[in-house]
Each structure stands twice: as structure tokens, then as C-alpha cells.
Amino acid sequence: MTVSRLMALSLSFALLLSFTAQTGAQDGSADDAVFVYLDEVGGPYFDEWYLHGDIARPERLTLQRSGKSGELSVPVTVDCHAATVSVSGPGLVFESMDISAGEAQEYIIAPLAEAVVQKVCP
């Protein structure tokens, strides 16, 4: 299989996963995980970002990453007027390593923040 065909298959699979996650969690209730962003981390590898919590209000939001870069979970607040996403407490990396809110904030890149704001804000 050629590299370009392998990349196309990987991208197709990632898009299918994102569509499945989006269509399966549209109501945004407190226990749903809503897909918000797919981050290419090199080659055919991706990190998937999901938002948990009450998106309709929004309250008690947690942003989670899974994929090539490993697991990450951080509490976040979204300011719709300023269009910003801020880490509101310590995070958890690889399900067992605590990181400070400042360290976790570094993971919130601009395109991810924009995707979260678009998902949460009317």
C-alpha cells in the first residue's frame, strides 16, 4: 500500500470517527462526550479532543484528549464574549500524573480553543 493511500485511509477513518462522535452526542447533556477537535500530531497520527459536561449551560466542563499524545483531562471554563477557553484547575495526564492548571493551559492551542468556543457558544 502506498504512503498516500495509507494516509487517505487514515484520514477517512478519522473523519468517520468524528462524524460518529458528533452524531451520537448532539444534545450536550451532562454525561455526554461531545467531539470538538481532531489534531494531527504527525504522520497518520491524531489526537481526538472531547468536551464533557453540561454544554447547554455551560457548566462543569472537562476537556479530554485521547490518541497518539496520550490521555489528558482538564477542567475548563468558556467565556463566550471573549471567545476564550481557560483551564480552571489541575489536570490529569496518562490517568495518573497531576499537572497544574498553568501547565494544562499550554495544551489548549488556538484551533482547539476556537473549536470548543464554536461548540459551546450560541
mmCIF file of C-alpha atoms in Angstrom:
data_model
loop_
_atom_site.group_PDB
_atom_site.id
_atom_site.type_symbol
_atom_site.label_atom_id
_atom_site.label_comp_id
_atom_site.label_asym_id
_atom_site.label_seq_id
_atom_site.Cartn_x
_atom_site.Cartn_y
_atom_site.Cartn_z
ATOM 1 C CA MET A 1 0.000 0.000 0.000
ATOM 2 C CA THR A 2 1.422 3.404 -0.897
ATOM 3 C CA VAL A 3 2.023 6.089 1.726
ATOM 4 C CA SER A 4 -0.542 8.435 0.145
ATOM 5 C CA ARG A 5 -3.194 5.716 0.114
ATOM 6 C CA LEU A 6 -2.433 4.830 3.730
ATOM 7 C CA MET A 7 -2.735 8.490 4.732
ATOM 8 C CA ALA A 8 -6.024 8.803 2.841
ATOM 9 C CA LEU A 9 -7.393 5.727 4.615
ATOM 10 C CA SER A 10 -6.262 7.068 7.994
ATOM 11 C CA LEU A 11 -7.882 10.424 7.331
ATOM 12 C CA SER A 12 -11.085 8.760 6.139
ATOM 13 C CA PHE A 13 -11.211 6.663 9.298
ATOM 14 C CA ALA A 14 -10.597 9.731 11.494
ATOM 15 C CA LEU A 15 -13.359 11.651 9.749
ATOM 16 C CA LEU A 16 -15.728 8.720 10.169
ATOM 17 C CA LEU A 17 -14.920 8.611 13.883
ATOM 18 C CA SER A 18 -15.527 12.335 14.258
ATOM 19 C CA PHE A 19 -18.862 12.075 12.441
ATOM 20 C CA THR A 20 -19.901 9.163 14.638
ATOM 21 C CA ALA A 21 -18.955 11.034 17.807
ATOM 22 C CA GLN A 22 -20.765 14.190 16.685
ATOM 23 C CA THR A 23 -23.981 12.469 15.684
ATOM 24 C CA GLY A 24 -24.032 10.328 18.805
ATOM 25 C CA ALA A 25 -23.850 13.224 21.279
ATOM 26 C CA GLN A 26 -25.741 16.204 19.954
ATOM 27 C CA ASP A 27 -27.880 17.081 22.960
ATOM 28 C CA GLY A 28 -24.982 18.111 25.220
ATOM 29 C CA SER A 29 -26.390 16.739 28.473
ATOM 30 C CA ALA A 30 -24.138 16.422 31.494
ATOM 31 C CA ASP A 31 -22.951 12.858 30.839
ATOM 32 C CA ASP A 32 -22.292 13.138 27.102
ATOM 33 C CA ALA A 33 -18.913 13.351 25.467
ATOM 34 C CA VAL A 34 -19.017 15.721 22.518
ATOM 35 C CA PHE A 35 -16.280 15.568 19.894
ATOM 36 C CA VAL A 36 -14.730 19.013 19.359
ATOM 37 C CA TYR A 37 -11.382 18.726 17.583
ATOM 38 C CA LEU A 38 -9.078 16.363 15.696
ATOM 39 C CA ASP A 39 -5.402 17.315 15.948
ATOM 40 C CA GLU A 40 -2.902 15.781 13.525
ATOM 41 C CA VAL A 41 0.257 15.130 15.526
ATOM 42 C CA GLY A 42 2.459 13.876 12.726
ATOM 43 C CA GLY A 43 2.198 11.328 10.003
ATOM 44 C CA PRO A 44 -1.030 9.398 10.151
ATOM 45 C CA TYR A 45 -1.392 10.007 13.924
ATOM 46 C CA PHE A 46 -4.128 12.050 15.564
ATOM 47 C CA ASP A 47 -5.336 13.235 18.955
ATOM 48 C CA GLU A 48 -9.073 13.457 19.496
ATOM 49 C CA TRP A 49 -10.461 16.107 21.845
ATOM 50 C CA TYR A 50 -13.837 15.730 23.576
ATOM 51 C CA LEU A 51 -15.834 18.002 25.847
ATOM 52 C CA HIS A 52 -17.737 16.553 28.809
ATOM 53 C CA GLY A 53 -20.255 18.349 30.995
ATOM 54 C CA ASP A 54 -23.355 20.472 30.638
ATOM 55 C CA ILE A 55 -22.654 22.185 27.330
ATOM 56 C CA ALA A 56 -26.120 23.731 27.106
ATOM 57 C CA ARG A 57 -25.444 25.985 30.131
ATOM 58 C CA PRO A 58 -22.187 25.534 30.049
ATOM 59 C CA GLU A 59 -21.155 24.209 33.455
ATOM 60 C CA ARG A 60 -18.691 21.710 34.902
ATOM 61 C CA LEU A 61 -16.891 21.263 31.612
ATOM 62 C CA THR A 62 -13.972 18.901 31.197
ATOM 63 C CA LEU A 63 -11.814 18.763 28.080
ATOM 64 C CA GLN A 64 -10.290 15.362 27.343
ATOM 65 C CA ARG A 65 -7.685 14.259 24.840
ATOM 66 C CA SER A 66 -7.042 10.732 23.679
ATOM 67 C CA GLY A 67 -4.782 9.498 20.926
ATOM 68 C CA LYS A 68 -1.127 9.430 19.972
ATOM 69 C CA SER A 69 -0.098 12.018 22.589
ATOM 70 C CA GLY A 70 -1.792 10.112 25.401
ATOM 71 C CA GLU A 71 -4.633 10.798 27.758
ATOM 72 C CA LEU A 72 -5.268 14.264 29.188
ATOM 73 C CA SER A 73 -8.212 15.544 31.222
ATOM 74 C CA VAL A 74 -8.615 19.171 32.367
ATOM 75 C CA PRO A 75 -11.496 21.224 33.761
ATOM 76 C CA VAL A 76 -12.214 24.273 31.596
ATOM 77 C CA THR A 77 -14.379 27.371 31.524
ATOM 78 C CA VAL A 78 -15.537 29.000 28.317
ATOM 79 C CA ASP A 79 -16.062 32.762 28.005
ATOM 80 C CA CYS A 80 -18.349 33.223 25.021
ATOM 81 C CA HIS A 81 -17.991 37.030 24.996
ATOM 82 C CA ALA A 82 -14.195 36.901 24.877
ATOM 83 C CA ALA A 83 -14.180 33.655 22.849
ATOM 84 C CA THR A 84 -11.641 32.067 25.203
ATOM 85 C CA VAL A 85 -11.116 28.719 26.887
ATOM 86 C CA SER A 86 -9.345 28.683 30.249
ATOM 87 C CA VAL A 87 -8.175 25.751 32.313
ATOM 88 C CA SER A 88 -9.908 26.156 35.682
ATOM 89 C CA GLY A 89 -7.983 23.629 37.769
ATOM 90 C CA PRO A 90 -5.296 20.980 37.778
ATOM 91 C CA GLY A 91 -5.297 18.357 35.055
ATOM 92 C CA LEU A 92 -4.528 14.696 34.815
ATOM 93 C CA VAL A 93 -2.128 13.202 32.246
ATOM 94 C CA PHE A 94 -1.995 9.479 31.441
ATOM 95 C CA GLU A 95 -4.773 8.922 34.032
ATOM 96 C CA SER A 96 -2.325 9.208 36.943
ATOM 97 C CA MET A 97 0.006 12.242 36.643
ATOM 98 C CA ASP A 98 -1.251 15.555 38.054
ATOM 99 C CA ILE A 99 -0.341 18.766 36.238
ATOM 100 C CA SER A 100 -1.035 22.338 37.259
ATOM 101 C CA ALA A 101 -3.660 24.490 35.562
ATOM 102 C CA GLY A 102 -0.832 26.563 34.059
ATOM 103 C CA GLU A 103 0.822 23.513 32.556
ATOM 104 C CA ALA A 104 -2.521 22.230 31.272
ATOM 105 C CA GLN A 105 -3.322 25.610 29.673
ATOM 106 C CA GLU A 106 -0.339 25.115 27.346
ATOM 107 C CA TYR A 107 -2.169 22.202 25.704
ATOM 108 C CA ILE A 108 -5.071 24.456 24.662
ATOM 109 C CA ILE A 109 -3.845 25.583 21.243
ATOM 110 C CA ALA A 110 -5.735 28.275 19.312
ATOM 111 C CA PRO A 111 -7.571 25.966 16.860
ATOM 112 C CA LEU A 112 -8.706 23.740 19.747
ATOM 113 C CA ALA A 113 -9.963 26.741 21.741
ATOM 114 C CA GLU A 114 -11.822 28.009 18.671
ATOM 115 C CA ALA A 115 -13.470 24.617 18.169
ATOM 116 C CA VAL A 116 -14.549 24.491 21.826
ATOM 117 C CA VAL A 117 -15.989 28.024 21.684
ATOM 118 C CA GLN A 118 -17.894 27.162 18.492
ATOM 119 C CA LYS A 119 -19.331 24.042 20.128
ATOM 120 C CA VAL A 120 -20.385 25.763 23.364
ATOM 121 C CA CYS A 121 -21.352 29.305 22.421
ATOM 122 C CA PRO A 122 -24.581 30.097 20.543
#
